[in-house]
Amino acid sequence: MTLVEPGHPRAKSLKIRERLAEGFKAGLVVPEGLAAHGRGEAFDYFLGERTTSHAREAIRAAVAVLLTGESPVISVNGNVAALVPSEVVRLADLTGAKLEVNIYHRSPERERLIAEHLRNHGAKTVLGTEEEYATKIPEIHSDRRKVDKRGIASADVVLVPLEDGDRTEALRKLGKVVIAIDLNPLSRTAQAANITIVDNIVRALPLMIEEAKALAGTPREGLLRIFRRYDNGKILRSSIELMRRRLQELE
Ligand code: ATP
Ligand code: MG
């Protein structure tokens, strides 16, 4: 393992890379996942590597929706498992959401490793690995079309951190409320989701956990109001505008 000096200007970002590299060696992350992370990092640079007020607004709406969902699900891929395993387990506990392994580059072995990794971080049940419960979403043309009957297939709300655009669109067509975490506000995922948290998953998850604690006990009507008042188009436009301004300042 390489050691990142704490004083290094990009220490946090290098630490995250280390975690992904370890996840890669452990068989959780695929090479494509490392490249996808790099795309995210570029946008994080434009954001100033911090959580914006727009992201906070999206986080609040996202947690409100998760709490009102009848059968909410958190979809977990290799990068998510490598970066925030304890946090997704905690968020699932606090919101009553189920955890489901769903990966783009599919292999039964990697699915098993991701599920085991989540269980090692406290998850009691992890869906998405048993063939007898597998079903397919015909609208999706990648391996990700395989979903769990008890999970994403029957969910009303799905949190898809670091998602692919096709699947987000397909899940929307099926009438599900889709929450995405994506540093790129221009991606098809960001544009297609009901709620897009434009933030690094490493910063967003702990804040979602705090928000879940803060909103616990809020009457359902109050939670629904938060969602109704939320405007994803506005949040995306503001995020893009913020990046544009920062780039001008940095020139
Ligand atoms: P789309 O298919 O939605 O148009 P894409 O093809 O650009 O998106 P993918 O490769 O499908 O992107 O998925 C990676 C996405 O995840 C990228 O948009 C990237 O910005 C984002 N991403 C990567 N790492 C992180 C992270 N740590 N936190 C938040 N977002 C991230
Ligand atoms: Mg894509």
CSV table of C-alpha atoms and ligand atoms in Angstrom, one decimal:
chain,number,residue,atom,x,y,z
A,1,MET,CA,0.0,0.0,0.0
A,2,THR,CA,1.3,3.4,-0.9
A,3,LEU,CA,1.2,6.2,1.7
A,4,VAL,CA,-0.2,9.5,0.9
A,5,GLU,CA,1.4,12.4,2.9
A,6,PRO,CA,-1.3,14.2,4.9
A,7,GLY,CA,0.1,17.6,3.8
A,8,HIS,CA,-0.2,16.8,0.1
A,9,PRO,CA,-2.6,19.3,-1.6
A,10,ARG,CA,-4.7,16.5,-3.1
A,11,ALA,CA,-4.4,14.2,-0.1
A,12,LYS,CA,-8.1,13.5,0.2
A,13,SER,CA,-8.5,12.7,-3.5
A,14,LEU,CA,-5.4,10.5,-3.4
A,15,LYS,CA,-6.8,8.6,-0.4
A,16,ILE,CA,-10.0,7.9,-2.3
A,17,ARG,CA,-7.9,6.6,-5.2
A,18,GLU,CA,-6.1,4.3,-2.8
A,19,ARG,CA,-9.4,2.9,-1.6
A,20,LEU,CA,-10.4,2.2,-5.2
A,21,ALA,CA,-7.1,0.6,-6.0
A,22,GLU,CA,-7.5,-1.7,-3.0
A,23,GLY,CA,-11.0,-2.5,-4.1
A,24,PHE,CA,-9.6,-3.3,-7.5
A,25,LYS,CA,-7.0,-5.7,-6.0
A,26,ALA,CA,-9.7,-7.3,-3.9
A,27,GLY,CA,-11.8,-8.0,-7.0
A,28,LEU,CA,-14.7,-5.6,-6.1
A,29,VAL,CA,-13.8,-2.9,-8.7
A,30,VAL,CA,-13.2,-3.4,-12.5
A,31,PRO,CA,-10.7,-1.3,-14.5
A,32,GLU,CA,-13.7,0.5,-16.1
A,33,GLY,CA,-14.7,1.6,-12.6
A,34,LEU,CA,-11.3,3.3,-12.1
A,35,ALA,CA,-11.8,5.2,-15.4
A,36,ALA,CA,-15.3,6.2,-14.4
A,37,HIS,CA,-14.0,7.6,-11.1
A,38,GLY,CA,-11.5,9.7,-13.1
A,39,ARG,CA,-14.3,11.3,-15.0
A,40,GLY,CA,-16.0,12.1,-11.7
A,41,GLU,CA,-12.8,13.6,-10.3
A,42,ALA,CA,-12.5,16.1,-13.1
A,43,PHE,CA,-16.0,17.5,-12.2
A,44,ASP,CA,-15.2,17.4,-8.5
A,45,TYR,CA,-12.2,19.7,-9.4
A,46,PHE,CA,-14.6,22.2,-11.0
A,47,LEU,CA,-16.9,22.0,-7.9
A,48,GLY,CA,-14.0,22.9,-5.6
A,49,GLU,CA,-14.1,19.4,-4.0
A,50,ARG,CA,-16.8,20.4,-1.5
A,51,THR,CA,-20.5,19.9,-1.0
A,52,THR,CA,-22.5,22.7,-2.5
A,53,SER,CA,-25.8,24.2,-1.2
A,54,HIS,CA,-27.5,22.7,-4.3
A,55,ALA,CA,-26.2,19.2,-3.3
A,56,ARG,CA,-27.4,19.7,0.2
A,57,GLU,CA,-30.9,20.5,-1.1
A,58,ALA,CA,-30.9,17.4,-3.3
A,59,ILE,CA,-29.7,15.3,-0.3
A,60,ARG,CA,-32.6,16.5,1.8
A,61,ALA,CA,-35.1,15.7,-0.9
A,62,ALA,CA,-33.5,12.3,-1.6
A,63,VAL,CA,-33.6,11.2,2.0
A,64,ALA,CA,-37.2,12.5,2.3
A,65,VAL,CA,-38.2,10.3,-0.7
A,66,LEU,CA,-36.3,7.3,0.7
A,67,LEU,CA,-38.2,7.6,4.0
A,68,THR,CA,-41.6,7.8,2.3
A,69,GLY,CA,-40.9,4.9,-0.1
A,70,GLU,CA,-42.9,1.7,0.4
A,71,SER,CA,-40.0,-0.4,-0.9
A,72,PRO,CA,-36.9,1.7,-1.4
A,73,VAL,CA,-33.7,0.1,-2.7
A,74,ILE,CA,-30.1,1.2,-2.7
A,75,SER,CA,-28.2,-0.2,-5.7
A,76,VAL,CA,-24.6,-1.0,-5.0
A,77,ASN,CA,-21.8,-1.5,-7.6
A,78,GLY,CA,-18.1,-2.1,-7.2
A,79,ASN,CA,-17.0,1.5,-6.8
A,80,VAL,CA,-19.8,2.1,-4.2
A,81,ALA,CA,-18.8,-1.0,-2.2
A,82,ALA,CA,-15.1,0.0,-2.3
A,83,LEU,CA,-15.7,3.7,-1.3
A,84,VAL,CA,-18.6,3.8,1.2
A,85,PRO,CA,-19.5,0.2,2.4
A,86,SER,CA,-20.3,1.1,6.0
A,87,GLU,CA,-22.2,4.3,4.9
A,88,VAL,CA,-24.6,2.5,2.5
A,89,VAL,CA,-25.3,-0.1,5.1
A,90,ARG,CA,-26.1,2.6,7.7
A,91,LEU,CA,-28.2,4.6,5.3
A,92,ALA,CA,-30.2,1.5,4.4
A,93,ASP,CA,-30.8,0.8,8.1
A,94,LEU,CA,-31.9,4.4,8.8
A,95,THR,CA,-34.3,4.6,5.8
A,96,GLY,CA,-35.6,1.0,5.7
A,97,ALA,CA,-34.1,0.6,2.2
A,98,LYS,CA,-32.9,-2.8,0.9
A,99,LEU,CA,-29.4,-3.2,-0.5
A,100,GLU,CA,-29.0,-4.8,-3.9
A,101,VAL,CA,-25.8,-5.6,-5.8
A,102,ASN,CA,-26.2,-4.5,-9.4
A,103,ILE,CA,-23.1,-4.3,-11.6
A,104,TYR,CA,-22.5,-3.3,-15.2
A,105,HIS,CA,-19.6,-5.7,-15.9
A,106,ARG,CA,-21.3,-8.8,-14.5
A,107,SER,CA,-19.6,-11.8,-13.0
A,108,PRO,CA,-21.2,-14.0,-10.3
A,109,GLU,CA,-17.8,-14.0,-8.4
A,110,ARG,CA,-17.7,-10.2,-8.2
A,111,GLU,CA,-21.4,-10.1,-7.2
A,112,ARG,CA,-20.6,-12.5,-4.4
A,113,LEU,CA,-17.5,-10.5,-3.3
A,114,ILE,CA,-19.5,-7.2,-3.2
A,115,ALA,CA,-22.3,-8.8,-1.2
A,116,GLU,CA,-19.8,-10.3,1.2
A,117,HIS,CA,-18.0,-7.0,1.6
A,118,LEU,CA,-21.3,-5.4,2.5
A,119,ARG,CA,-22.0,-8.1,5.0
A,120,ASN,CA,-18.6,-7.6,6.5
A,121,HIS,CA,-19.6,-4.0,7.1
A,122,GLY,CA,-22.8,-4.9,8.9
A,123,ALA,CA,-25.4,-5.6,6.2
A,124,LYS,CA,-27.9,-8.3,7.2
A,125,THR,CA,-29.5,-8.9,3.8
A,126,VAL,CA,-28.0,-8.2,0.4
A,127,LEU,CA,-30.1,-8.9,-2.6
A,128,GLY,CA,-29.0,-9.4,-6.2
A,129,THR,CA,-26.9,-12.5,-6.0
A,130,GLU,CA,-29.4,-15.4,-6.0
A,131,GLU,CA,-30.4,-16.8,-9.4
A,132,GLU,CA,-33.8,-18.0,-8.2
A,133,TYR,CA,-34.9,-14.3,-7.5
A,134,ALA,CA,-33.4,-12.9,-10.7
A,135,THR,CA,-35.6,-11.2,-13.3
A,136,LYS,CA,-34.9,-9.0,-16.3
A,137,ILE,CA,-35.8,-5.4,-17.2
A,138,PRO,CA,-36.2,-5.7,-21.0
A,139,GLU,CA,-35.6,-2.0,-21.6
A,140,ILE,CA,-32.0,-2.3,-20.5
A,141,HIS,CA,-29.5,-3.8,-22.9
A,142,SER,CA,-26.5,-4.3,-20.6
A,143,ASP,CA,-25.9,-6.9,-17.9
A,144,ARG,CA,-27.5,-4.5,-15.5
A,145,ARG,CA,-30.9,-5.6,-16.8
A,146,LYS,CA,-30.7,-8.4,-14.3
A,147,VAL,CA,-32.4,-7.3,-11.1
A,148,ASP,CA,-33.8,-8.9,-8.0
A,149,LYS,CA,-37.6,-9.6,-7.8
A,150,ARG,CA,-37.5,-8.6,-4.1
A,151,GLY,CA,-35.5,-5.5,-4.7
A,152,ILE,CA,-35.2,-3.2,-7.7
A,153,ALA,CA,-37.8,-5.0,-9.7
A,154,SER,CA,-40.6,-4.2,-7.2
A,155,ALA,CA,-39.1,-1.0,-5.7
A,156,ASP,CA,-40.9,2.3,-5.9
A,157,VAL,CA,-37.7,4.4,-5.0
A,158,VAL,CA,-34.2,3.5,-6.2
A,159,LEU,CA,-31.0,5.2,-5.1
A,160,VAL,CA,-28.5,4.6,-7.9
A,161,PRO,CA,-25.1,6.1,-6.9
A,162,LEU,CA,-22.6,6.2,-9.9
A,163,GLU,CA,-25.2,5.0,-12.4
A,164,ASP,CA,-25.3,4.5,-16.1
A,165,GLY,CA,-27.6,6.7,-18.2
A,166,ASP,CA,-29.5,3.9,-19.9
A,167,ARG,CA,-30.5,2.2,-16.7
A,168,THR,CA,-31.6,5.5,-15.1
A,169,GLU,CA,-33.9,6.1,-18.1
A,170,ALA,CA,-35.3,2.6,-18.0
A,171,LEU,CA,-36.0,2.7,-14.3
A,172,ARG,CA,-37.8,6.1,-14.8
A,173,LYS,CA,-39.9,4.5,-17.6
A,174,LEU,CA,-41.0,1.8,-15.2
A,175,GLY,CA,-42.4,4.6,-13.0
A,176,LYS,CA,-39.8,4.4,-10.2
A,177,VAL,CA,-38.5,7.5,-8.4
A,178,VAL,CA,-34.7,7.5,-9.2
A,179,ILE,CA,-32.1,9.3,-7.1
A,180,ALA,CA,-28.6,9.6,-8.6
A,181,ILE,CA,-25.3,10.6,-7.1
A,182,ASP,CA,-23.2,11.9,-10.0
A,183,LEU,CA,-20.5,14.6,-10.0
A,184,ASN,CA,-21.2,15.3,-13.7
A,185,PRO,CA,-24.4,17.3,-13.9
A,186,LEU,CA,-24.4,16.9,-17.7
A,187,SER,CA,-24.5,13.1,-17.8
A,188,ARG,CA,-27.6,11.3,-19.0
A,189,THR,CA,-27.9,9.8,-15.5
A,190,ALA,CA,-27.9,13.3,-13.9
A,191,GLN,CA,-30.4,14.6,-16.4
A,192,ALA,CA,-32.8,11.6,-16.2
A,193,ALA,CA,-33.0,11.2,-12.5
A,194,ASN,CA,-35.8,12.7,-10.4
A,195,ILE,CA,-33.2,13.8,-7.9
A,196,THR,CA,-29.5,14.3,-8.7
A,197,ILE,CA,-27.0,14.8,-5.9
A,198,VAL,CA,-24.1,16.5,-7.7
A,199,ASP,CA,-21.4,15.6,-5.2
A,200,ASN,CA,-18.7,13.0,-4.5
A,201,ILE,CA,-20.3,9.9,-3.1
A,202,VAL,CA,-17.6,10.0,-0.3
A,203,ARG,CA,-19.0,13.3,0.9
A,204,ALA,CA,-22.7,12.8,0.1
A,205,LEU,CA,-23.3,9.5,2.0
A,206,PRO,CA,-22.3,10.8,5.4
A,207,LEU,CA,-24.5,13.8,4.9
A,208,MET,CA,-27.4,11.6,3.8
A,209,ILE,CA,-27.0,9.6,7.0
A,210,GLU,CA,-27.1,12.9,9.1
A,211,GLU,CA,-30.2,14.0,7.1
A,212,ALA,CA,-31.9,10.6,7.7
A,213,LYS,CA,-31.4,11.1,11.4
A,214,ALA,CA,-32.7,14.7,11.3
A,215,LEU,CA,-35.8,13.8,9.3
A,216,ALA,CA,-36.7,10.7,11.3
A,217,GLY,CA,-40.1,11.1,12.8
A,218,THR,CA,-41.2,13.8,10.4
A,219,PRO,CA,-44.8,13.1,9.3
A,220,ARG,CA,-45.2,11.6,5.9
A,221,GLU,CA,-47.0,14.7,4.6
A,222,GLY,CA,-44.0,16.8,5.5
A,223,LEU,CA,-41.6,14.5,3.7
A,224,LEU,CA,-43.8,14.5,0.6
A,225,ARG,CA,-43.9,18.3,0.7
A,226,ILE,CA,-40.1,18.4,0.6
A,227,PHE,CA,-40.1,16.2,-2.5
A,228,ARG,CA,-42.9,18.2,-4.2
A,229,ARG,CA,-41.1,21.5,-3.7
A,230,TYR,CA,-37.8,20.1,-5.0
A,231,ASP,CA,-36.9,21.1,-8.6
A,232,ASN,CA,-34.1,19.0,-10.1
A,233,GLY,CA,-33.9,21.1,-13.3
A,234,LYS,CA,-33.1,24.1,-11.1
A,235,ILE,CA,-30.5,22.2,-9.1
A,236,LEU,CA,-28.7,20.9,-12.2
A,237,ARG,CA,-28.7,24.4,-13.8
A,238,SER,CA,-27.3,25.9,-10.7
A,239,SER,CA,-24.6,23.2,-10.4
A,240,ILE,CA,-23.5,23.8,-14.0
A,241,GLU,CA,-23.6,27.6,-13.4
A,242,LEU,CA,-21.4,27.2,-10.3
A,243,MET,CA,-18.8,25.2,-12.3
A,244,ARG,CA,-18.8,27.8,-15.0
A,245,ARG,CA,-18.3,30.6,-12.5
A,246,ARG,CA,-15.4,28.8,-10.8
A,247,LEU,CA,-13.7,28.1,-14.1
A,248,GLN,CA,-13.9,31.8,-15.0
A,249,GLU,CA,-12.4,32.7,-11.6
A,250,LEU,CA,-9.7,30.1,-12.0
A,251,GLU,CA,-8.7,31.4,-15.5
B,1,ATP,P1,-24.1,8.6,-18.5
B,1,ATP,O1,-24.2,7.2,-19.0
B,1,ATP,O2,-25.1,8.8,-17.4
B,1,ATP,O3,-24.2,9.6,-19.6
B,1,ATP,P2,-21.3,8.5,-18.3
B,1,ATP,O4,-21.3,7.5,-19.4
B,1,ATP,O5,-20.5,9.8,-18.4
B,1,ATP,O6,-22.7,8.8,-17.8
B,1,ATP,P3,-20.6,6.3,-16.6
B,1,ATP,O7,-19.3,5.8,-17.0
B,1,ATP,O8,-21.8,5.6,-17.0
B,1,ATP,O9,-20.7,7.9,-17.0
B,1,ATP,O10,-20.6,6.5,-15.0
B,1,ATP,C1,-19.7,7.2,-14.2
B,1,ATP,C2,-20.3,8.5,-13.7
B,1,ATP,O11,-20.2,8.5,-12.3
B,1,ATP,C3,-19.7,9.7,-14.2
B,1,ATP,O12,-20.7,10.6,-14.7
B,1,ATP,C4,-18.9,10.3,-13.1
B,1,ATP,O13,-19.0,11.7,-13.1
B,1,ATP,C5,-19.6,9.7,-11.9
B,1,ATP,N1,-18.7,9.5,-10.7
B,1,ATP,C6,-17.6,8.7,-10.7
B,1,ATP,N2,-17.0,8.6,-9.5
B,1,ATP,C7,-17.8,9.4,-8.7
B,1,ATP,C8,-17.8,9.7,-7.3
B,1,ATP,N3,-16.8,9.2,-6.5
B,1,ATP,N4,-18.8,10.4,-6.8
B,1,ATP,C9,-19.8,10.9,-7.6
B,1,ATP,N5,-19.9,10.6,-8.9
B,1,ATP,C10,-18.9,9.9,-9.4
B,2,MG,MG,-22.7,5.8,-19.4
